[in-house]
Short mmCIF file of C-alpha atoms and ligand atoms in Angstrom, two decimals:
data_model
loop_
_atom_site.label_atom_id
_atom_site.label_comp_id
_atom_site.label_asym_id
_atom_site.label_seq_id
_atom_site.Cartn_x
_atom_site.Cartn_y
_atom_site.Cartn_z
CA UNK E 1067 101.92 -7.51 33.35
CA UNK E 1068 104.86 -6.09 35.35
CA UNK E 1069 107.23 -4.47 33.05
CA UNK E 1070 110.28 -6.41 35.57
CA UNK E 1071 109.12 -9.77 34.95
CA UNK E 1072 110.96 -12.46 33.04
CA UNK E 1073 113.85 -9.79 32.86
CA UNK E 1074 117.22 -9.99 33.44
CA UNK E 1075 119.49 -7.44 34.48
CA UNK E 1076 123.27 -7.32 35.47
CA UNK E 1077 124.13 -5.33 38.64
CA UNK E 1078 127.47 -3.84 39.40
CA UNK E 1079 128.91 -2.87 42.30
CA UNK E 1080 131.70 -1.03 42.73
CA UNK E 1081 133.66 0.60 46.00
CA UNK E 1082 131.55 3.27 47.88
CA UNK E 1083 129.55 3.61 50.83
CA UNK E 1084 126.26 4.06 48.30
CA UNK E 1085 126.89 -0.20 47.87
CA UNK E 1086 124.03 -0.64 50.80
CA UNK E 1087 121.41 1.26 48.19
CA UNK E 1088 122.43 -1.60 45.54
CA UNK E 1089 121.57 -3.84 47.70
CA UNK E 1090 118.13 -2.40 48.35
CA UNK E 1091 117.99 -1.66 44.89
CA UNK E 1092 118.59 -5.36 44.05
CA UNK E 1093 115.61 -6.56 46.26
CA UNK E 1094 113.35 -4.18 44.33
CA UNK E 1095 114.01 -5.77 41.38
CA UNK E 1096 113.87 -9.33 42.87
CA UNK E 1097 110.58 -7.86 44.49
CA UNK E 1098 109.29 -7.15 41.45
CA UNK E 1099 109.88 -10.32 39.50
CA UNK E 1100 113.27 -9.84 37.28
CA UNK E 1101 116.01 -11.47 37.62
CA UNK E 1102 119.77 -10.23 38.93
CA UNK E 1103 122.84 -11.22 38.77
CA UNK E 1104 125.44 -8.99 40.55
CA UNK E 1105 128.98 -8.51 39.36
CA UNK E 1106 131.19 -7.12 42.62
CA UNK E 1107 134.85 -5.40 42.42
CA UNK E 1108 137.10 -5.71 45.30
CA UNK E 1109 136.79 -2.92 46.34
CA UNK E 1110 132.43 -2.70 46.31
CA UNK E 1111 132.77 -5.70 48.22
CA UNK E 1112 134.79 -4.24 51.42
CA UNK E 1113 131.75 -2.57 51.83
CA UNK E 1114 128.67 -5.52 51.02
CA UNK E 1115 130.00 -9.06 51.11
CA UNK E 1116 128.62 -11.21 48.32
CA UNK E 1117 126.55 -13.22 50.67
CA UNK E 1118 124.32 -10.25 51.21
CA UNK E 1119 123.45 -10.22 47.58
CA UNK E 1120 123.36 -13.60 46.96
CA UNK E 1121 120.95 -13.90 49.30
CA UNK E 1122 118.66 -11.03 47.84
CA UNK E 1123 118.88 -11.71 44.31
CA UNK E 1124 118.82 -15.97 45.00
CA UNK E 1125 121.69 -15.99 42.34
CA UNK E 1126 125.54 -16.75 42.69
CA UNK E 1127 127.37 -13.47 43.07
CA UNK E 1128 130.23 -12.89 40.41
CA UNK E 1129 133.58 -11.36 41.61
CA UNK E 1130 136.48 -12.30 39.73
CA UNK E 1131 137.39 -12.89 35.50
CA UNK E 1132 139.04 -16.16 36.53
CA UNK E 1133 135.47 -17.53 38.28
CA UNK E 1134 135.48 -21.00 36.82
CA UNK E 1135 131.82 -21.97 37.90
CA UNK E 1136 130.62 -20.64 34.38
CA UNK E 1137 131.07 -23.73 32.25
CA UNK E 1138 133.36 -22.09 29.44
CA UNK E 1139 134.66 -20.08 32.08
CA UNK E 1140 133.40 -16.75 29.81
CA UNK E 1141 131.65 -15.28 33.05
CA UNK E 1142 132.93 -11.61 31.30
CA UNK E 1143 131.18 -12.28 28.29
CA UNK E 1144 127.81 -14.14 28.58
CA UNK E 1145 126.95 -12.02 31.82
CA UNK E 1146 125.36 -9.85 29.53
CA UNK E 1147 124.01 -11.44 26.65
CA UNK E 1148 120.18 -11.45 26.91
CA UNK E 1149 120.60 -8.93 29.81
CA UNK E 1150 118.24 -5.81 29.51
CA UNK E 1151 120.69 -3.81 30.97
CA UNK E 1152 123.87 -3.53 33.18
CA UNK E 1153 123.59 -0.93 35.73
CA UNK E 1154 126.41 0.29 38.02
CA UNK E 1155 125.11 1.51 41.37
CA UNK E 1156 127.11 2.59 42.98
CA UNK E 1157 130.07 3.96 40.13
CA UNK E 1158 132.83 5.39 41.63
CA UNK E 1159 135.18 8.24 39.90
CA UNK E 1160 137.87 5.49 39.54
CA UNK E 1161 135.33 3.30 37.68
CA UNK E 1162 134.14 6.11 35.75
CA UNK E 1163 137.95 6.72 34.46
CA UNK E 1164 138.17 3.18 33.62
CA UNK E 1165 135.60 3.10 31.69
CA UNK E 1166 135.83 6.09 29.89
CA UNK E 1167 139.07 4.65 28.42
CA UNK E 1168 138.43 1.17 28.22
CA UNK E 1169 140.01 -0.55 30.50
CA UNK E 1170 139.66 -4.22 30.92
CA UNK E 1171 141.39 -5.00 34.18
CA UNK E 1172 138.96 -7.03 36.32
CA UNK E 1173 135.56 -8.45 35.89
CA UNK E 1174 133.10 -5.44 35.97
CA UNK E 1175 135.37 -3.89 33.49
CA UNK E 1176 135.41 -6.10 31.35
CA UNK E 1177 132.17 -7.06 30.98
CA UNK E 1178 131.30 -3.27 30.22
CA UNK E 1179 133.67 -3.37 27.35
CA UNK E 1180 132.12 -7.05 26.46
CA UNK E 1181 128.12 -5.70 26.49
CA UNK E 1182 125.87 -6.23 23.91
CA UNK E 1183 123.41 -4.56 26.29
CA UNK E 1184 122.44 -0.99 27.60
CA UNK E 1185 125.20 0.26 29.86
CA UNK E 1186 123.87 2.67 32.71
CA UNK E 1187 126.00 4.29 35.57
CA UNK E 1188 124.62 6.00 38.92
CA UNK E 1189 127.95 8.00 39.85
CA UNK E 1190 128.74 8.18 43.92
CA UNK E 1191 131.69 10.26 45.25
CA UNK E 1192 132.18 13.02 47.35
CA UNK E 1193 131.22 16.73 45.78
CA UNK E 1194 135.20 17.41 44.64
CA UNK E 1195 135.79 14.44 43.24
CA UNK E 1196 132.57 15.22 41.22
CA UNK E 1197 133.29 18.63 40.03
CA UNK E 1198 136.72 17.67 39.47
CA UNK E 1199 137.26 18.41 35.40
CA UNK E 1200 138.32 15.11 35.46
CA UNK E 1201 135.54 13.29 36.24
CA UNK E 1202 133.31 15.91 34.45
CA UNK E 1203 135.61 14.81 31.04
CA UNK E 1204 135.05 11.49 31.68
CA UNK E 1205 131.26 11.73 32.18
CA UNK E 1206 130.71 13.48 28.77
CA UNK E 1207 132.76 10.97 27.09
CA UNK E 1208 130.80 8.63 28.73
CA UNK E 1209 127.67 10.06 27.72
CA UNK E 1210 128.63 10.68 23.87
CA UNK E 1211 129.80 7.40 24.09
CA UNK E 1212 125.96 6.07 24.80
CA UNK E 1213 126.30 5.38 28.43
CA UNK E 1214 123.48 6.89 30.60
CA UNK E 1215 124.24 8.60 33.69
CA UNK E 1216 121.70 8.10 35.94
CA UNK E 1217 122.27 11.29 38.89
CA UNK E 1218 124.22 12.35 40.97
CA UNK E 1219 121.66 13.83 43.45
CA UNK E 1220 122.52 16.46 45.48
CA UNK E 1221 122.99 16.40 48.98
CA UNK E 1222 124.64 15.43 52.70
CA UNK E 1223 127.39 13.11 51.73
CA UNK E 1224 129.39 10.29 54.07
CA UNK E 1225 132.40 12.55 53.88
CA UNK E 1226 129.95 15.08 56.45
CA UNK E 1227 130.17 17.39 53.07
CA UNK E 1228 127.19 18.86 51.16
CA UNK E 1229 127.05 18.95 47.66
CA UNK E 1230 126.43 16.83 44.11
CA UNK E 1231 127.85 13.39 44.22
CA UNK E 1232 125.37 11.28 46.29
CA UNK E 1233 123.86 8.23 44.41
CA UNK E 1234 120.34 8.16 43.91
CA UNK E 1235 118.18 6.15 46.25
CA UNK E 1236 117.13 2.61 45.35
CA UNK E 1237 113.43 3.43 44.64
CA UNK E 1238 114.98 6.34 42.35
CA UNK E 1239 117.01 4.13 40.48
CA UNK E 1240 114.19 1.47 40.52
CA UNK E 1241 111.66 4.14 38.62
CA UNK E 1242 114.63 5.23 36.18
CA UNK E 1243 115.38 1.42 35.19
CA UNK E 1244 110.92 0.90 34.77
CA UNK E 1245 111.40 4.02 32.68
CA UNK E 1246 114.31 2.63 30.66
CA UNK E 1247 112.99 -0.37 29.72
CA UNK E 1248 109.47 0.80 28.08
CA UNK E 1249 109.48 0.94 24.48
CA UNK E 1250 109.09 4.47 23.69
CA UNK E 1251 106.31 5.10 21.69
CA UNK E 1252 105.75 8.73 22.60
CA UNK E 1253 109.38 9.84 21.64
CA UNK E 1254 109.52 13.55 20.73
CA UNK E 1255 106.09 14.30 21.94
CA UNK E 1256 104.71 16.27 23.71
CA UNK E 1257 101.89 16.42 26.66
CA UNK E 1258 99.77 18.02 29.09
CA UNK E 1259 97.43 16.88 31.61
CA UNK E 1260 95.32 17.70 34.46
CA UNK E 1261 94.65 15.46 37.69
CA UNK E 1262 92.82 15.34 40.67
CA UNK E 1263 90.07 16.97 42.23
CA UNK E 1264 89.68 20.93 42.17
CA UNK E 1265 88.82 22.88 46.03
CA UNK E 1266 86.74 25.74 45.41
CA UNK E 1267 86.36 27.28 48.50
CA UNK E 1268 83.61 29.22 49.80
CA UNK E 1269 85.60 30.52 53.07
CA UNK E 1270 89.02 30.32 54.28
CA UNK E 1271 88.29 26.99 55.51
CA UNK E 1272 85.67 25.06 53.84
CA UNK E 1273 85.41 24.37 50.23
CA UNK E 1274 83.67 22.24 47.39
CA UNK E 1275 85.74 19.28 45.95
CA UNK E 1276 85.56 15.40 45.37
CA UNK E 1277 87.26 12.18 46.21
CA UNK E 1278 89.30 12.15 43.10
CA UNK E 1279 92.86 11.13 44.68
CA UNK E 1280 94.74 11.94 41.95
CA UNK E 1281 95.89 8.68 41.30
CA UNK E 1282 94.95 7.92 37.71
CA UNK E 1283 96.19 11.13 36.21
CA UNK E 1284 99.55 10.92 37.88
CA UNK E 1285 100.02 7.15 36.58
CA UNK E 1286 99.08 8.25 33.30
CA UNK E 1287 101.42 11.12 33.76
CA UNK E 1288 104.12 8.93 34.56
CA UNK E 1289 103.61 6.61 31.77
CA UNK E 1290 103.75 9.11 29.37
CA UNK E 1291 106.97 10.20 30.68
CA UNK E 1292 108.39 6.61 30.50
CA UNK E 1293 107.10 6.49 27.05
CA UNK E 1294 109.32 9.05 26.07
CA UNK E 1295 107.11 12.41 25.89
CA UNK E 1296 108.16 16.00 27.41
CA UNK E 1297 105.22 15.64 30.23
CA UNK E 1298 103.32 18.96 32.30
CA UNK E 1299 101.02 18.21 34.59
CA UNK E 1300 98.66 20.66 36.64
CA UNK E 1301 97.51 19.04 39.06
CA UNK E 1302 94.65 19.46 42.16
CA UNK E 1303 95.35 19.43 45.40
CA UNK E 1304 96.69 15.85 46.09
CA UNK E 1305 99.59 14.47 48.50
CA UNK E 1306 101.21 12.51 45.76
CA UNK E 1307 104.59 12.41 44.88
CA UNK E 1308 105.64 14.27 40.99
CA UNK E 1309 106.62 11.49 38.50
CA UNK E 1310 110.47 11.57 37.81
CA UNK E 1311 111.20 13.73 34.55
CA UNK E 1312 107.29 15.18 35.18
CA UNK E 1313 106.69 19.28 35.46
CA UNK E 1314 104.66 19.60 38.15
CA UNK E 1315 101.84 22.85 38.34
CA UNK E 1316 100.24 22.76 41.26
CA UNK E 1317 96.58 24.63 41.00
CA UNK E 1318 93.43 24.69 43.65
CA UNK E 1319 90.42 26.08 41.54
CA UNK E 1320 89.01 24.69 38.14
CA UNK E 1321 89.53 28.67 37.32
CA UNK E 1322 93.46 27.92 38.12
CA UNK E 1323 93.34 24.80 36.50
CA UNK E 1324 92.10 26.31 33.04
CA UNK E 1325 94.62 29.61 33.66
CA UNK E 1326 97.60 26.98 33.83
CA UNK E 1327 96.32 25.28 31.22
CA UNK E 1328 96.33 27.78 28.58
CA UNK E 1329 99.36 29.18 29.80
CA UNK E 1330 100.90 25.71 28.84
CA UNK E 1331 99.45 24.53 25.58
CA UNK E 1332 100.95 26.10 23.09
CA UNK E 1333 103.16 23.25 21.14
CA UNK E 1334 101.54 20.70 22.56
CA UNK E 1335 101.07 17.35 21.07
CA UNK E 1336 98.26 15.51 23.31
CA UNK E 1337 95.59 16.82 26.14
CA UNK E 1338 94.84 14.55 28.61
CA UNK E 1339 92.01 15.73 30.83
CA UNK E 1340 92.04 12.86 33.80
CA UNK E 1341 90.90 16.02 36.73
CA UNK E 1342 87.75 15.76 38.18
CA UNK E 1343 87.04 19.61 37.53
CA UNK E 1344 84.10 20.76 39.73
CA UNK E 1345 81.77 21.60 37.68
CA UNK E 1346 80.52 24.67 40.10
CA UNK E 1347 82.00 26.86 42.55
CA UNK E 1348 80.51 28.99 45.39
CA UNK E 1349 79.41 32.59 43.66
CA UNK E 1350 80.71 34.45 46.63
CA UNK E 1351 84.30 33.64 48.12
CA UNK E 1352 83.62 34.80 51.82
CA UNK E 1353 87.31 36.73 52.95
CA UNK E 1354 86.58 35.50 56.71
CA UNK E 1355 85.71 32.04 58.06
CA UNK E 1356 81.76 32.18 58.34
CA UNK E 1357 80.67 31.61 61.55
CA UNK E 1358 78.21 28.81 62.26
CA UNK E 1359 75.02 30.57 63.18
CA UNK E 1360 75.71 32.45 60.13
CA UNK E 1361 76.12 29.67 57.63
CA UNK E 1362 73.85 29.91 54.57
CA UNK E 1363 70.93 26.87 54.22
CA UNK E 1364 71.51 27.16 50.85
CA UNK E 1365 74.22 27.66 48.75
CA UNK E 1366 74.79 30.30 45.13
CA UNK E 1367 77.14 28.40 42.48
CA UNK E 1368 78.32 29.54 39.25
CA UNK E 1369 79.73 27.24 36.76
CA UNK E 1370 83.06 26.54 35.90
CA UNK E 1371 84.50 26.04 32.35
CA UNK E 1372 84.50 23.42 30.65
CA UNK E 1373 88.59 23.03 30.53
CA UNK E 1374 88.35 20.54 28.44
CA UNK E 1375 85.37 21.74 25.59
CA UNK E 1376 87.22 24.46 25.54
CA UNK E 1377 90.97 22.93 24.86
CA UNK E 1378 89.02 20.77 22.39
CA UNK E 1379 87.35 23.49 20.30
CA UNK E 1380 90.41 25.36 20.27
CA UNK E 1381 91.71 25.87 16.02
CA UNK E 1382 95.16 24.85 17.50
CA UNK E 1383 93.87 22.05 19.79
CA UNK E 1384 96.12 19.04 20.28
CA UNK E 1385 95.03 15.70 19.96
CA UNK E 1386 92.49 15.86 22.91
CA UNK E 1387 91.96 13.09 25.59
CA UNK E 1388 88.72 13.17 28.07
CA UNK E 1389 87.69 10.79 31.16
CA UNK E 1390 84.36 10.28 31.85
CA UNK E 1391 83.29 8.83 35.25
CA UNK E 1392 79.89 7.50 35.35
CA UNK E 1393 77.92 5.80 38.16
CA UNK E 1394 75.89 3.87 35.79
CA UNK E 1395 75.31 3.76 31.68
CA UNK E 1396 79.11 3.91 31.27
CA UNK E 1397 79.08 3.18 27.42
CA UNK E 1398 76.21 5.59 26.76
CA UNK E 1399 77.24 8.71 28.70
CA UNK E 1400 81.07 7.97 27.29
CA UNK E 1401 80.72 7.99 23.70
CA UNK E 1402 78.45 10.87 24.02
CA UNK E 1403 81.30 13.11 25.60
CA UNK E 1404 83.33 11.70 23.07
CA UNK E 1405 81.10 13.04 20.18
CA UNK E 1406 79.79 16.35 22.21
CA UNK E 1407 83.01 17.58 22.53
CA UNK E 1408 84.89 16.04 19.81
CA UNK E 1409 87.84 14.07 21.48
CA UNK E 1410 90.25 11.52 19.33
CA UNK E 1411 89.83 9.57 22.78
CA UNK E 1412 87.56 9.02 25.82
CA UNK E 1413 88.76 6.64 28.92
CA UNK E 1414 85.63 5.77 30.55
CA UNK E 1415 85.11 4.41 34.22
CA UNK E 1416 82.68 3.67 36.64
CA UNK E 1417 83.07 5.98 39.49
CA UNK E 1418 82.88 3.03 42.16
CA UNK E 1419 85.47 1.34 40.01
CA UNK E 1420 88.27 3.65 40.01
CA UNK E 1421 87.44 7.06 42.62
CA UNK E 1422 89.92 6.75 44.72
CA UNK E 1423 91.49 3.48 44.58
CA UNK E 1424 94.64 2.00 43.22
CA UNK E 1425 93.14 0.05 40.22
CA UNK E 1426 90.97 0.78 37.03
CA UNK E 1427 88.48 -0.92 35.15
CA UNK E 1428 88.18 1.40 32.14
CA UNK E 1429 86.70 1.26 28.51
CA UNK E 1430 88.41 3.30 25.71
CA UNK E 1431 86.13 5.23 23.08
CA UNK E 1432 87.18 6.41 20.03
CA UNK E 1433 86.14 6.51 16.21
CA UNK E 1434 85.89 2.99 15.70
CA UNK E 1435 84.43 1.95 18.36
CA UNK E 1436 84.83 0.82 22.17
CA UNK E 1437 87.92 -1.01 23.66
CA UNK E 1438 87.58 -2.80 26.83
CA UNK E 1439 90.57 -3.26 29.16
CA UNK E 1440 90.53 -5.32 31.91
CA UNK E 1441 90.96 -4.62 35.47
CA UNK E 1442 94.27 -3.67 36.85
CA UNK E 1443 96.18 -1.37 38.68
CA UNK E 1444 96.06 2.21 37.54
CA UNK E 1445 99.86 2.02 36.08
CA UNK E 1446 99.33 -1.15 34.28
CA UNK E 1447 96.01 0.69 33.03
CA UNK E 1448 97.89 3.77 32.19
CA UNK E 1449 100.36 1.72 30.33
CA UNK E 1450 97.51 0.27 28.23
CA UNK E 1451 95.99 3.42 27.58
CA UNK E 1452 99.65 5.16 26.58
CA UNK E 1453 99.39 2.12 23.81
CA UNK E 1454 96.34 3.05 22.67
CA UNK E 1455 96.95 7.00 22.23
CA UNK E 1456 100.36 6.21 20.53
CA UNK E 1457 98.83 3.93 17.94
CA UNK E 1458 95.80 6.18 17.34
CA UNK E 1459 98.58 9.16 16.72
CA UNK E 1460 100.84 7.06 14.51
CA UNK E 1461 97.35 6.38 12.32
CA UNK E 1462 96.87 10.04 12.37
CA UNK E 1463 100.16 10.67 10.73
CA UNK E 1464 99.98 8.12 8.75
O1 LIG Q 2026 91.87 10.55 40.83
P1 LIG Q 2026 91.52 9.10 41.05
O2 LIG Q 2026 91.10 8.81 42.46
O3 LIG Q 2026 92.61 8.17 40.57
O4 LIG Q 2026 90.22 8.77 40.17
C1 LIG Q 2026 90.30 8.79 38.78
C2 LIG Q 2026 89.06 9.43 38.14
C3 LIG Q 2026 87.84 8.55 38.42
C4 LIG Q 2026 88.82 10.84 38.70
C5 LIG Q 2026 89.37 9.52 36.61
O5 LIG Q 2026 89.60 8.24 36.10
C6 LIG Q 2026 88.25 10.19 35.85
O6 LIG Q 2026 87.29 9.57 35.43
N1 LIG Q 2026 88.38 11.53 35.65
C7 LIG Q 2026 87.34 12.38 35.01
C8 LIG Q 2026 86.31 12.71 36.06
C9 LIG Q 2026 85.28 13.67 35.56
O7 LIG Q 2026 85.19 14.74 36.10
O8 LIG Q 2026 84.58 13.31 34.54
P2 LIG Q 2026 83.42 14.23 33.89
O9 LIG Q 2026 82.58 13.26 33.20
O10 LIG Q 2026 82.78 15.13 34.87
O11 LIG Q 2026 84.23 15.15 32.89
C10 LIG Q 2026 84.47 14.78 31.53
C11 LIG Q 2026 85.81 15.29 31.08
O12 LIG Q 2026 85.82 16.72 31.04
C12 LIG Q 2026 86.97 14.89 31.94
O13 LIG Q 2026 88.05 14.62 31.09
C13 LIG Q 2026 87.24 16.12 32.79
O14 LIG Q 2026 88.61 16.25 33.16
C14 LIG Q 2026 86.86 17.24 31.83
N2 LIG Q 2026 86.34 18.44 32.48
C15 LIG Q 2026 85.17 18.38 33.19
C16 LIG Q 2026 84.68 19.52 33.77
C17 LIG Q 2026 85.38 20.75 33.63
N3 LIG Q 2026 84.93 21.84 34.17
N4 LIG Q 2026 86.51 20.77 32.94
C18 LIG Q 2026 87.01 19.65 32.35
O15 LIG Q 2026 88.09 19.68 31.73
#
């Protein structure tokens, strides 16, 4: 189920020209099934009127402490009870003061000193004002005081200036509120993956690979990352975007894939091997582009190794995750990788149900037994399967 729906979330808007992102940002979250009510300043509003929110978010916009259309007239307080969180997008320095000391002096304010609910700010003001030791004061305060500061980015500003202070886009600060509101059951951990397909080439231009598009392994990626966990992933050569808070290693060869690897798993926690490695490459790597009549008929391969068996067998493995993608005898071929090459955990999928498209229909294998999920899309799926892992490591430690 969408991790939006059924949720509620208080939106604040205060006066810069970032205001047009919050209202993006608020049709996001409509879009994706929550619930928001928006809470405007007098000065956010010279720059969105309240009708342009109200009519995104299909809820009354609030503006002032003395709004009497909330029956006991206690719009500052019960704003944000049963609220998942209250987010200001944009926060200007001048809000950022006032809340750093408490002030109480109009509606937004208030209700941030009022919360019983997660407080985040995404600051918006030009570079200066930024860097000013001010503001910088005010934002560790802010942050020792348990408020979460969601940017600045960096950047062209309004003010024709370049420099820190520009808010993060809407589908930035859409992704960092999905993050925030996962329970994190991967806190303190720590894990690598691989993804996507590997290209060994056999001449400048033409190569071995697969139809793996990456997909899985970066919504797994992802999910561990908005489970809490310290997340590297080498990845093949895909055109997908990095998960936020994700370190990204981009590789081409199964031979590059295991290099990077190793290179990365000391202190590791978990291993999750989502890549379709190919399991051979081209014995000779031709240095110029072979010319048609001179193709080979038939082609010398070597194998590749086995990142995975290898990670596994390791005396300082981590707690090792494999995929196996079958066209046919899913159950069979899965538990046997599973036992082969002695993995805490094997997702298994049929190849025609999850190559290359945006959903899964996989079945996890471990020691007791096999665990059927149902078909979704691949981050619902990848949230299921970040369930799974944390509950088999908290039995580990147990
Ligand atoms: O990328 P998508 O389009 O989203 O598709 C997702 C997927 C179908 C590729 C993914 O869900 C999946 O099943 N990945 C594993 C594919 C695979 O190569 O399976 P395998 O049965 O050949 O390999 C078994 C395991 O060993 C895998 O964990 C694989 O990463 C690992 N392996 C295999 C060969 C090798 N040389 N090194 C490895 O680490």
């Amino acid at each position: 189920m969408n991790a939006f729906h059924g949720k509620r979330f208080v939106l604040g808007v205060t006066g810069g020209v970032a205001a047009y992102k919050a209202a993006e940002l608020a049709r996001l979250l409509v879009k994706a099934g929550a619930e928001v009510d928006v809470v405007l300043t007098a000065a956010g509003s010279r720059f969105v009127g309240a009708v342009t929110f109200q009519a995104l978010t299909g809820r009354p916009v609030w503006q002032s402490l003395w709004d009497e259309r909330m029956d006991n007239g206690m719009a500052h307080i019960d704003l944000t009870r049963g609220a998942a969180a209250l987010l200001v997008a944009p926060a200007t320095a001048d809000f950022l003061a006032k809340l750093t000391h408490g002030f109480a002096d109009d509606l937004l304010t208030t209700l941030c000193l009022a919360r019983d609910c997660p407080l985040l700010v995404a600051p918006a003001m030009n570079r200066q004002m930024w860097e000013n030791p001010a503001t910088q004061r005010n934002v560790e305060q802010l942050s020792a005081d348990g408020v979460i500061i969601l940017g600045p980015a960096e950047g062209d500003q309004a003010c024709g200036e370049t420099g820190a202070g520009r808010m993060f886009e809407a589908a930035e600060l859409f992704d960092d509120l999905h993050a925030f509101i996962q329970p994190k059951l991967l806190a303190g951990k720590r894990v690598l993956l691989t993804a996507g397909p590997t290209f060994e080439p056999l001449d400048p231009v033409r190569g071995l690979t697969n139809s793996s598009s990456g997909k899985m392994g970066f919504a797994l990626a992802r999910a561990c990352a908005e489970a809490g966990a310290e997340v590297t992933l080498v990845a093949g050569p895909v055109a997908l975007a990095t998960p936020r808070g994700v370190t990204r290693l981009d590789v081409q060869t199964a031979l590059q894939m295991r290099e990077e690897v190793l290179q990365n798993l000391s202190g590791q926690d978990v291993f999750i091997a989502v890549a379709a490695v190919a399991d051979y490459r081209p014995r000779q790597l031709e240095e110029h582009k072979i010319k048609k009549k001179t193709v080979p008929r038939t082609l010398g391969l070597e194998p590749n190794p086995d990142i995975l068996a290898e990670v596994a067998t390791r005396a300082d493995a981590p707690f090792c995750v494999g995929f196996a993608a079958e066209s046919h005898d899913l159950e069979k071929y899965a538990e046997a990788k599973r036992a082969g090459k002695k993995l805490g955990l094997v997702v298994g999928n049929l190849i025609q149900d999850g190559l290359g498209c945006d959903t899964n229909r996989v079945i996890l294998f471990d020691a007791e037994g096999a665990h059927p999920l149902l078909l979704a899309d691949k981050a619902t799926v990848a949230g299921r399967i970040v369930s799974h892992l944390a509950n088999l490591l908290e039995k580990l430690h147990a």
